[in-house]
Coordinates of C-alpha atoms in Angstrom, one line a residue:
M1 CA 0.0 0.0 0.0
I2 CA 1.3 3.4 -1.0
P3 CA 0.9 5.9 1.8
S4 CA -1.2 9.0 1.2
R5 CA 0.1 12.4 1.8
G6 CA -0.8 15.9 0.8
V7 CA 0.9 17.4 -2.2
S8 CA 0.8 21.0 -3.5
T9 CA -1.1 21.2 -6.8
G10 CA -0.2 24.7 -8.0
T11 CA 2.7 26.2 -9.9
D12 CA 2.9 29.0 -7.3
A13 CA 5.3 26.9 -5.1
A14 CA 2.8 27.2 -2.2
G15 CA 4.3 24.1 -0.8
P16 CA 2.9 20.8 0.5
G17 CA -0.4 20.9 2.1
A18 CA -1.6 24.0 0.3
V19 CA -4.5 22.1 -1.2
G20 CA -4.8 19.6 1.5
T21 CA -6.0 16.1 0.7
A22 CA -8.9 17.0 -1.6
W23 CA -7.2 15.3 -4.5
L24 CA -7.3 12.0 -2.7
D25 CA -11.1 12.0 -3.2
A26 CA -11.0 13.0 -6.9
P27 CA -13.2 10.6 -9.0
C28 CA -10.5 10.2 -11.5
P29 CA -7.2 8.3 -10.9
V30 CA -4.4 10.6 -9.6
L31 CA -0.7 9.6 -9.3
V32 CA 2.1 11.5 -7.7
L33 CA 5.5 10.9 -9.1
D34 CA 8.8 12.3 -7.6
R35 CA 11.6 13.7 -9.7
S36 CA 13.0 10.2 -10.5
G37 CA 9.6 9.0 -11.7
A38 CA 8.8 6.8 -8.7
V39 CA 5.2 6.6 -7.5
V40 CA 5.1 8.3 -4.1
D41 CA 1.3 8.6 -3.7
A42 CA -1.9 7.6 -5.4
N43 CA -5.6 8.1 -4.6
R44 CA -8.1 5.4 -4.2
A45 CA -9.1 5.4 -7.9
A46 CA -5.5 5.1 -9.1
R47 CA -4.3 2.2 -6.9
P48 CA -6.0 -0.6 -8.9
L49 CA -4.1 0.7 -12.0
L50 CA -0.6 0.2 -10.4
R51 CA 1.0 -3.1 -11.2
P52 CA 4.6 -4.1 -10.6
A53 CA 6.8 -4.4 -13.7
T54 CA 8.2 -7.7 -12.3
P55 CA 7.1 -9.9 -9.4
G56 CA 8.4 -8.4 -6.1
S57 CA 9.2 -5.0 -7.5
A58 CA 7.6 -1.7 -6.5
P59 CA 4.5 -0.6 -8.5
G60 CA 5.4 2.0 -11.2
P61 CA 3.7 4.1 -13.8
P62 CA 3.1 2.8 -17.4
A63 CA 5.9 3.4 -19.8
W64 CA 4.1 6.2 -21.7
L65 CA 3.4 8.1 -18.5
A66 CA 7.0 7.7 -17.3
H67 CA 8.2 9.1 -20.6
A68 CA 5.9 12.1 -20.3
H69 CA 7.0 12.6 -16.7
T70 CA 10.6 12.8 -17.7
G71 CA 9.7 15.6 -20.2
V72 CA 7.8 17.6 -17.6
T73 CA 10.6 17.4 -15.0
R74 CA 13.1 18.6 -17.6
G75 CA 10.8 21.4 -18.7
T76 CA 10.2 20.0 -22.2
P77 CA 6.5 19.4 -23.1
P78 CA 5.9 15.8 -24.2
D79 CA 5.2 15.1 -27.9
G80 CA 5.3 18.7 -29.0
G81 CA 2.8 19.9 -26.4
N82 CA 0.1 17.2 -27.0
V83 CA -1.6 15.7 -23.9
P84 CA 0.1 12.4 -23.0
A85 CA -2.2 9.5 -23.4
G86 CA -2.0 5.7 -23.4
W87 CA -3.5 2.4 -22.4
I88 CA -3.5 1.1 -18.8
G89 CA -5.0 -2.4 -18.9
D90 CA -8.1 -2.2 -21.0
R91 CA -8.7 1.5 -20.5
F92 CA -7.3 4.5 -22.3
Y93 CA -6.3 7.6 -20.2
E94 CA -5.2 11.1 -20.9
A95 CA -2.7 12.4 -18.3
H96 CA -2.7 16.1 -17.2
A97 CA 0.3 17.2 -15.1
T98 CA 0.4 19.6 -12.2
P99 CA 4.0 20.3 -11.0
T100 CA 4.5 21.0 -7.3
A101 CA 7.0 23.1 -5.4
D102 CA 9.1 20.1 -4.2
G103 CA 9.7 18.9 -7.8
S104 CA 7.1 16.1 -7.8
V105 CA 4.3 16.0 -10.3
V106 CA 0.6 15.3 -9.7
W107 CA -0.8 13.4 -12.7
W108 CA -4.6 13.5 -13.2
L109 CA -5.7 10.5 -15.4
L110 CA -8.9 11.2 -17.3
D111 CA -10.6 8.1 -18.8
G112 CA -11.0 8.6 -22.5
T113 CA -11.7 5.0 -23.4
D114 CA -15.2 5.5 -24.7
R115 CA -14.2 8.6 -26.7
R116 CA -11.2 6.7 -28.1
L117 CA -13.3 3.8 -29.1
A118 CA -15.9 6.1 -30.7
Q119 CA -13.2 7.9 -32.6
T120 CA -11.7 4.6 -33.8
A121 CA -15.1 3.4 -34.8
L122 CA -15.7 6.6 -36.7
R123 CA -12.4 6.4 -38.5
T124 CA -13.1 2.8 -39.3
A125 CA -16.5 3.6 -40.7
E126 CA -15.1 6.5 -42.7
D127 CA -12.3 4.3 -44.1
R128 CA -14.7 1.6 -45.0
A129 CA -17.1 4.1 -46.6
A130 CA -14.2 5.4 -48.7
V131 CA -13.3 1.8 -49.7
L132 CA -16.9 1.1 -50.8
A133 CA -17.1 4.4 -52.7
E134 CA -13.8 3.6 -54.5
A135 CA -14.9 0.1 -55.2
S136 CA -18.2 1.3 -56.7
S137 CA -16.4 3.9 -58.8
M138 CA -13.8 1.5 -60.1
L139 CA -16.1 -1.4 -60.6
L140 CA -18.9 0.5 -62.3
S141 CA -16.5 2.4 -64.6
S142 CA -16.0 -0.8 -66.6
L143 CA -18.5 -3.3 -68.0
N144 CA -15.7 -5.8 -68.7
V145 CA -16.0 -9.0 -66.7
P146 CA -12.3 -9.8 -66.4
R147 CA -11.5 -6.2 -65.3
C148 CA -14.2 -6.2 -62.7
S149 CA -13.0 -9.5 -61.4
E150 CA -9.4 -8.3 -61.1
V151 CA -10.5 -5.0 -59.4
T152 CA -12.6 -7.0 -56.9
A153 CA -9.8 -9.4 -56.0
R154 CA -7.1 -6.7 -55.8
M155 CA -9.2 -4.3 -53.6
A156 CA -10.3 -7.2 -51.3
A157 CA -6.6 -8.2 -50.8
E158 CA -5.7 -4.5 -50.1
H159 CA -8.5 -3.5 -47.8
L160 CA -10.2 -6.6 -46.4
A161 CA -7.6 -9.3 -46.0
D162 CA -4.1 -10.4 -46.9
G163 CA -5.2 -12.5 -49.9
A164 CA -8.4 -13.0 -51.9
V165 CA -9.8 -15.6 -54.4
L166 CA -12.8 -14.8 -56.6
V167 CA -14.5 -18.0 -57.8
A168 CA -16.6 -17.4 -60.8
P169 CA -19.7 -19.5 -61.6
S170 CA -18.9 -22.9 -63.1
Q171 CA -18.2 -23.3 -66.8
G172 CA -19.0 -27.0 -67.1
H173 CA -16.7 -28.7 -64.6
R174 CA -14.3 -25.7 -64.4
H175 CA -14.2 -22.4 -62.6
L176 CA -12.4 -19.2 -63.4
L177 CA -10.3 -18.2 -60.4
T178 CA -9.1 -14.6 -59.9
Q179 CA -6.5 -14.5 -57.1
A180 CA -4.7 -11.6 -55.5
V181 CA -2.2 -11.1 -52.7
R182 CA -1.6 -7.6 -51.2
G183 CA 1.1 -5.8 -53.1
A184 CA 1.3 -8.5 -55.9
P185 CA -0.1 -8.7 -59.4
V186 CA -3.5 -10.3 -59.9
T187 CA -3.5 -13.8 -61.5
R188 CA -6.3 -15.5 -63.4
S189 CA -6.7 -19.2 -64.2
V190 CA -9.3 -21.7 -65.2
R191 CA -9.2 -24.9 -63.1
Q192 CA -11.2 -27.9 -62.3
I193 CA -12.0 -27.6 -58.6
D194 CA -14.4 -29.2 -56.1
P195 CA -16.2 -26.4 -54.2
H196 CA -17.1 -28.8 -51.5
D197 CA -13.4 -28.7 -50.4
V198 CA -14.1 -25.2 -48.9
P199 CA -17.0 -25.2 -46.3
G200 CA -19.7 -22.8 -47.4
L201 CA -18.3 -22.3 -51.0
T202 CA -20.9 -24.5 -52.7
E203 CA -23.7 -22.6 -50.9
A204 CA -22.1 -19.2 -51.7
L205 CA -21.9 -20.0 -55.4
Q206 CA -25.6 -20.7 -55.3
G207 CA -26.3 -17.4 -53.6
F208 CA -27.0 -18.6 -50.1
P209 CA -25.9 -16.4 -47.1
P210 CA -22.3 -16.8 -46.1
A211 CA -21.2 -19.5 -43.7
P212 CA -19.9 -18.4 -40.2
T213 CA -16.2 -18.0 -40.1
R214 CA -15.8 -20.6 -37.4
W215 CA -17.1 -23.2 -39.8
V216 CA -14.0 -22.9 -42.0
A217 CA -10.9 -24.6 -40.7
P218 CA -7.9 -22.6 -42.1
G219 CA -5.6 -25.6 -42.1
D220 CA -8.0 -27.7 -44.3
L221 CA -8.1 -25.3 -47.3
P222 CA -7.1 -26.9 -50.6
A223 CA -4.0 -25.6 -52.4
W224 CA -6.0 -23.9 -55.2
A225 CA -7.7 -21.7 -52.5
L226 CA -4.3 -20.1 -51.7
P227 CA -3.3 -17.3 -54.1
P228 CA 0.3 -17.5 -55.5
G229 CA 2.6 -15.6 -53.2
F230 CA 0.5 -16.1 -50.1
S231 CA 3.0 -16.6 -47.3
G232 CA 2.5 -18.1 -43.9
A233 CA -0.2 -20.2 -42.5
V234 CA -3.8 -19.2 -43.0
G235 CA -5.1 -17.7 -39.7
S236 CA -8.7 -16.8 -40.6
V237 CA -11.1 -17.3 -43.6
I238 CA -14.3 -15.7 -44.8
V239 CA -16.4 -17.2 -47.6
T240 CA -19.1 -14.8 -48.9
P241 CA -21.3 -14.9 -52.0
L242 CA -21.3 -12.2 -54.7
P243 CA -25.0 -11.5 -55.1
G244 CA -26.0 -10.6 -58.7
H245 CA -29.2 -9.6 -60.4
G246 CA -31.2 -12.7 -59.7
V247 CA -28.2 -15.0 -60.4
P248 CA -25.1 -15.2 -58.2
A249 CA -22.0 -13.6 -59.7
G250 CA -19.7 -16.0 -57.9
A251 CA -18.1 -16.2 -54.5
L252 CA -15.2 -14.4 -52.7
I253 CA -12.7 -16.2 -50.3
L254 CA -10.8 -13.8 -48.0
L255 CA -7.7 -15.0 -46.2
R256 CA -5.8 -13.6 -43.3
S257 CA -2.3 -14.9 -42.5
T258 CA -2.1 -13.7 -38.9
P259 CA -3.7 -16.2 -36.5
Q260 CA -3.9 -13.6 -33.7
Q261 CA -5.9 -11.2 -35.9
S262 CA -9.0 -13.2 -36.9
F263 CA -11.8 -11.5 -38.7
S264 CA -14.1 -9.6 -36.3
A265 CA -17.9 -9.5 -36.6
G266 CA -17.6 -5.9 -38.0
E267 CA -15.1 -7.1 -40.6
E268 CA -17.4 -9.9 -41.7
V269 CA -20.3 -7.4 -42.2
F270 CA -18.0 -5.1 -44.1
A271 CA -16.9 -8.0 -46.3
R272 CA -20.6 -8.7 -47.2
L273 CA -21.1 -5.0 -48.1
F274 CA -18.1 -5.1 -50.3
A275 CA -19.2 -8.4 -51.9
A276 CA -22.7 -7.0 -52.6
R277 CA -21.2 -4.1 -54.6
A278 CA -18.8 -6.3 -56.4
G279 CA -21.5 -8.8 -57.2
A280 CA -23.8 -6.1 -58.6
A281 CA -21.0 -4.8 -60.8
L282 CA -19.9 -8.2 -62.0
S283 CA -23.5 -9.1 -62.8
A284 CA -24.0 -5.9 -64.8
A285 CA -20.8 -6.5 -66.7
R286 CA -21.8 -10.1 -67.4
L287 CA -25.2 -9.1 -68.6
Y288 CA -23.7 -6.4 -70.8
T289 CA -21.3 -8.9 -72.3
E290 CA -24.1 -11.3 -73.1
Q291 CA -26.2 -8.6 -74.6
A292 CA -23.2 -7.3 -76.6
A293 CA -22.6 -10.8 -78.0
V294 CA -26.2 -11.2 -79.0
T295 CA -26.2 -7.7 -80.6
A296 CA -23.0 -8.6 -82.5
T297 CA -24.5 -11.8 -83.8
L298 CA -27.7 -10.0 -85.0
M299 CA -25.7 -7.1 -86.3
R300 CA -23.5 -9.4 -88.4
D301 CA -26.5 -10.1 -90.7
L302 CA -27.4 -6.4 -90.9
L303 CA -24.0 -5.0 -91.8
P304 CA -23.3 -4.4 -95.5
P305 CA -21.3 -7.2 -97.1
R306 CA -17.8 -6.9 -98.4
L307 CA -17.8 -6.8 -102.2
S308 CA -15.3 -8.1 -104.7
R309 CA -15.0 -9.6 -108.2
V310 CA -17.6 -12.2 -109.1
H311 CA -17.6 -14.1 -112.4
G312 CA -15.4 -11.5 -114.1
V313 CA -17.3 -8.4 -112.8
D314 CA -16.0 -6.0 -110.1
Y315 CA -18.4 -4.9 -107.4
A316 CA -17.6 -2.2 -104.8
G317 CA -19.9 -0.8 -102.1
G318 CA -19.8 2.0 -99.5
Y319 CA -22.1 2.8 -96.7
R320 CA -22.3 5.6 -94.1
P321 CA -25.2 5.6 -91.5
A322 CA -27.0 8.7 -90.6
K323 CA -25.4 8.8 -87.2
D324 CA -21.7 8.2 -86.9
H325 CA -22.1 6.2 -83.7
E326 CA -24.4 3.7 -85.4
Q327 CA -23.4 0.9 -87.7
V328 CA -26.6 0.1 -89.5
G329 CA -29.6 2.1 -90.8
G330 CA -32.2 2.1 -93.5
D331 CA -29.9 1.8 -96.6
F332 CA -28.6 -1.5 -97.7
Y333 CA -27.1 -3.5 -100.6
D334 CA -26.4 -7.1 -101.4
V335 CA -24.7 -9.1 -104.2
H336 CA -25.9 -12.6 -104.6
P337 CA -23.4 -14.4 -106.9
A338 CA -24.8 -16.8 -109.5
A339 CA -24.0 -20.5 -109.3
D340 CA -21.7 -20.2 -112.4
A341 CA -20.5 -17.6 -114.9
D342 CA -23.3 -18.5 -117.3
A343 CA -26.0 -17.3 -114.9
E344 CA -26.9 -13.8 -113.7
T345 CA -25.6 -12.4 -110.5
F346 CA -28.4 -10.7 -108.6
V347 CA -27.7 -7.2 -107.1
V348 CA -30.0 -5.1 -104.9
L349 CA -29.6 -1.7 -103.4
G350 CA -32.5 -0.3 -101.3
D351 CA -33.5 2.5 -99.0
V352 CA -36.1 2.1 -96.2
A353 CA -38.0 5.1 -95.1
G354 CA -36.5 6.5 -91.9
K355 CA -33.2 5.8 -90.2
G356 CA -31.8 4.2 -87.1
L357 CA -32.5 0.9 -85.5
E358 CA -36.2 0.7 -86.6
A359 CA -35.3 1.2 -90.2
A360 CA -32.5 -1.3 -89.8
V361 CA -34.9 -4.0 -88.5
L362 CA -37.1 -3.6 -91.6
T363 CA -33.9 -3.6 -93.7
G364 CA -33.1 -7.0 -92.3
K365 CA -36.6 -8.3 -93.1
I366 CA -36.3 -7.1 -96.7
R367 CA -32.9 -8.7 -97.2
N368 CA -34.0 -12.0 -95.7
T369 CA -37.1 -12.0 -98.0
L370 CA -35.0 -11.2 -101.1
Q371 CA -32.6 -14.0 -100.1
A372 CA -35.6 -16.4 -100.0
L373 CA -36.8 -15.1 -103.5
L374 CA -33.4 -15.8 -105.2
P375 CA -34.8 -18.7 -107.3
L376 CA -37.1 -16.1 -108.9
A377 CA -34.4 -13.4 -109.2
A378 CA -34.5 -13.5 -113.0
D379 CA -38.1 -12.1 -113.0
H380 CA -37.7 -8.6 -111.3
G381 CA -41.4 -7.9 -111.5
R382 CA -42.3 -11.1 -109.7
V383 CA -39.7 -10.5 -107.0
L384 CA -41.1 -7.0 -106.4
D385 CA -44.7 -8.2 -106.2
L386 CA -43.9 -10.9 -103.7
L387 CA -41.8 -8.5 -101.6
N388 CA -44.5 -5.9 -101.7
G389 CA -47.1 -8.5 -100.5
A390 CA -44.8 -9.6 -97.7
L391 CA -44.3 -6.0 -96.4
L392 CA -48.0 -5.3 -96.6
G393 CA -48.7 -8.4 -94.5
T394 CA -46.7 -7.1 -91.5
H395 CA -47.7 -4.5 -88.9
Q396 CA -45.0 -2.1 -90.0
T397 CA -46.0 1.1 -91.8
R398 CA -42.7 1.9 -93.5
F399 CA -42.0 1.6 -97.2
A400 CA -38.8 1.1 -99.2
T401 CA -37.4 1.9 -102.6
L402 CA -35.2 -0.5 -104.5
V403 CA -33.0 -1.0 -107.5
L404 CA -32.6 -4.6 -108.8
A405 CA -29.9 -5.6 -111.2
S406 CA -29.1 -8.9 -112.9
V407 CA -25.5 -8.9 -114.1
R408 CA -23.8 -11.3 -116.5
R409 CA -20.5 -11.0 -118.4
R410 CA -19.8 -12.2 -121.9
G411 CA -16.4 -11.5 -123.4
D412 CA -15.3 -8.0 -122.6
R413 CA -18.8 -6.7 -122.1
V414 CA -21.1 -6.8 -119.1
R415 CA -24.9 -6.9 -119.6
L416 CA -27.2 -5.5 -116.9
R417 CA -30.9 -5.7 -116.5
L418 CA -31.9 -2.9 -114.1
T419 CA -35.3 -2.3 -112.4
S420 CA -36.1 0.7 -110.2
A421 CA -38.9 0.5 -107.7
G422 CA -39.4 4.1 -106.7
H423 CA -35.7 4.6 -106.5
L424 CA -33.3 7.0 -108.2
P425 CA -32.2 5.6 -111.7
P426 CA -28.7 4.2 -111.9
L427 CA -26.0 6.2 -113.6
V428 CA -23.5 4.7 -116.1
V429 CA -20.0 6.2 -116.3
R430 CA -18.5 5.5 -119.7
A431 CA -14.7 5.1 -120.2
D432 CA -14.5 8.6 -121.8
G433 CA -16.3 10.3 -118.8
T434 CA -19.7 10.4 -120.3
V435 CA -22.5 9.9 -117.8
E436 CA -25.8 8.3 -118.8
T437 CA -29.0 7.7 -116.9
V438 CA -30.5 4.3 -117.2
A439 CA -34.2 4.7 -118.2
T440 CA -35.8 2.6 -115.5
H441 CA -38.6 3.6 -113.2
G442 CA -41.3 2.1 -111.0
M443 CA -43.3 2.3 -107.8
L444 CA -42.0 1.9 -104.3
V445 CA -42.8 -1.3 -102.3
G446 CA -44.7 -1.7 -99.0
A447 CA -47.2 1.1 -99.6
L448 CA -49.7 0.1 -102.3
P449 CA -51.3 -3.2 -103.2
E450 CA -49.6 -3.4 -106.5
V451 CA -46.1 -2.5 -107.8
E452 CA -45.4 -1.4 -111.4
A453 CA -41.8 -1.2 -112.6
H454 CA -40.0 -0.9 -115.9
T455 CA -36.9 -2.8 -116.6
A456 CA -34.1 -1.3 -118.7
V457 CA -31.1 -3.1 -120.3
T458 CA -27.6 -1.6 -120.7
E459 CA -24.1 -2.8 -121.4
L460 CA -20.7 -1.9 -120.0
A461 CA -17.5 -2.0 -122.0
S462 CA -14.1 -2.5 -120.3
G463 CA -13.4 0.1 -117.7
E464 CA -17.1 1.3 -117.5
T465 CA -19.2 1.4 -114.4
C466 CA -22.8 1.5 -113.4
L467 CA -23.4 3.3 -110.1
L468 CA -26.4 2.5 -107.9
Y469 CA -26.9 5.0 -105.0
T470 CA -29.4 6.2 -102.5
D471 CA -30.9 9.7 -102.0
G472 CA -28.8 10.2 -98.9
I473 CA -26.0 11.3 -101.3
T474 CA -28.0 13.7 -103.6
E475 CA -30.1 15.1 -100.7
A476 CA -27.2 15.8 -98.4
R477 CA -27.5 19.4 -97.3
G478 CA -24.4 21.5 -96.8
G479 CA -22.2 23.8 -98.9
P480 CA -21.1 27.3 -98.0
L481 CA -24.4 28.2 -96.3
G482 CA -25.2 24.7 -95.0
D483 CA -28.7 24.6 -96.6
E484 CA -28.0 23.5 -100.2
M485 CA -28.5 20.0 -101.4
F486 CA -25.6 18.1 -103.0
G487 CA -27.9 17.3 -106.0
E488 CA -27.8 15.0 -108.9
D489 CA -26.2 17.5 -111.2
R490 CA -23.2 17.8 -108.8
L491 CA -23.0 14.0 -108.6
R492 CA -23.0 13.7 -112.4
Q493 CA -20.3 16.4 -112.7
I494 CA -18.1 14.4 -110.2
L495 CA -18.7 11.2 -112.2
T496 CA -17.5 12.8 -115.5
E497 CA -14.1 13.0 -113.8
C498 CA -14.2 9.2 -113.0
G499 CA -14.1 7.8 -116.5
G500 CA -12.0 4.6 -116.5
M501 CA -11.5 4.6 -112.7
P502 CA -12.0 1.4 -110.7
G503 CA -15.4 1.0 -109.1
E504 CA -14.0 1.1 -105.6
A505 CA -12.3 4.4 -106.3
I506 CA -15.5 5.9 -107.7
V507 CA -17.5 4.9 -104.6
E508 CA -14.9 6.3 -102.3
R509 CA -14.7 9.6 -104.2
V510 CA -18.4 10.1 -104.3
Q511 CA -18.8 9.4 -100.6
M512 CA -15.8 11.5 -99.7
L513 CA -17.1 14.6 -101.6
A514 CA -20.6 14.2 -100.3
S515 CA -19.2 14.0 -96.7
E516 CA -17.1 17.1 -97.3
W517 CA -20.2 18.9 -98.6
L518 CA -22.1 18.0 -95.4
A519 CA -19.3 19.1 -93.1
D520 CA -20.9 18.6 -89.6
G521 CA -24.5 18.8 -90.8
A522 CA -27.2 16.2 -90.3
H523 CA -27.7 13.7 -93.1
D524 CA -29.6 10.6 -94.1
D525 CA -28.0 7.2 -94.7
M526 CA -25.7 7.0 -97.7
A527 CA -25.1 3.9 -99.8
A528 CA -23.6 3.3 -103.2
V529 CA -22.7 0.2 -105.3
A530 CA -20.5 0.3 -108.3
I531 CA -20.7 -2.5 -111.0
T532 CA -17.6 -2.3 -113.2
A533 CA -16.5 -4.2 -116.3
P534 CA -12.7 -4.8 -115.6
G535 CA -10.2 -3.6 -118.2
T536 CA -8.9 -7.1 -118.7
P537 CA -11.2 -9.2 -121.0
S538 CA -12.8 -12.3 -119.3
P539 CA -11.6 -15.7 -120.6
V540 CA -15.3 -16.7 -121.0
P541 CA -15.9 -16.9 -124.8
P542 CA -19.1 -15.4 -126.4
D543 CA -22.1 -17.6 -126.4
P544 CA -23.2 -18.0 -130.1
D545 CA -26.7 -18.9 -128.9
D546 CA -27.1 -15.7 -126.9
P547 CA -28.2 -12.8 -129.2
D548 CA -26.8 -10.3 -126.8
T549 CA -23.3 -11.6 -127.1
A550 CA -23.2 -13.3 -130.5
P551 CA -21.1 -11.7 -133.2
T552 CA -23.0 -9.4 -135.6
G553 CA -22.7 -9.5 -139.4
S554 CA -21.6 -12.3 -141.7
A555 CA -18.5 -13.1 -143.7
A556 CA -18.6 -12.0 -147.3

């Protein structure tokens, strides 16, 4: 028992006994230390705090208080003037010094444990909120499943545990594992695993609530559950599901390597919050990926085809949708090669009323219908009648204009049969630059019960081109004042400079000049197809039974 005695509590050197023994009854612990730092007195509240450093030794102050006492006796404020504070047992105290005249110091210990715990809890909550905000920002900034998986595993290893393993839903008998260790690169691998090897993992992959941490024996984890580079024995494990939009997005295994620092109840709750955000992001990314794959598959049939030489005739096409961020619209073209060089290749260029996705959907229907009507392609009138009936039999109210062409080469000439259904007539560019309009006309399809159309025939010599185009080119508004149409006269003038040019160059030049005319103005879809007779004669000989290719005249 340390004897009690009065100690002066002022800095006025009033001497011992100036205050009497009132401090002995203070509700807070009070210690009196002499110049050497030995405890010379303590009130009733402070005595339970005094513990000898070693068995049989005299009770002394805690190390942090002894350090602060040395500074006070030497006249140097401890820690830059901050109030000394530290733990004594399971309580946290702030120590306030009152020097006395005889050189001893009265230390008033104010219990700040609750405030300390509240501040720690607040900082922890703030830190966790910042982690969740960062996770949301990073995860939702990408709709890429691999990137979301890597971000989830890396952030879990950095902020929640020492190591993390993200187990994706099964792909057959295999699972994609994304593994991370704090401070190391993220690794990904596809492995055949048995989820039953980790207690709670099978249930987590099915979306059930996480298993209690105590159910998972750290020493029984399989080798695949330890990320590459994870050092030391596993001390604590959390297995939590990654909830998605109706379907689980996988499961997250969190590993801590220090046995003494097992996951607390608060950390388990935080892990579930993190997993919920990660699961939502992964589910959104997976849904986007699936939708993108479906869109790409459907889009593949809507995109304009690549054109090349078919049976000795060159074909070139160009397409620009009304909006630069779109890939398809209401304009389209197709080339359906004949079975052999003796038959006609069927070419179609069309323009559906409107633009954007709705027009593209009708475009796809028309192209599919024409594909089915290929056996009748030689009869343009019959094809247009059947297509018109098919469009009138649907709920859509849009119409379309078309140009049909049947192309066949004989010798060094190419014969075309052209039929316009409400569309702009094709233009023929002769080798000398002369531009001719093909005299074909007709009614649009999808609007009236009957379609009337006139078929015209023309021939191309070597180096000559027939250009099919949509009104998006001629009706493009721009120019110096931005309100003048490109027009057919300007198009014909451009084509006069294209005599003898390859069809691909003609299409590119027309679209380039039309785009320059537009500048940044709005425009309709633009499509063009060039049918060109190459400069090199085809090896196919003239057919004497075909009046269109048989030699004229007779020998004398």
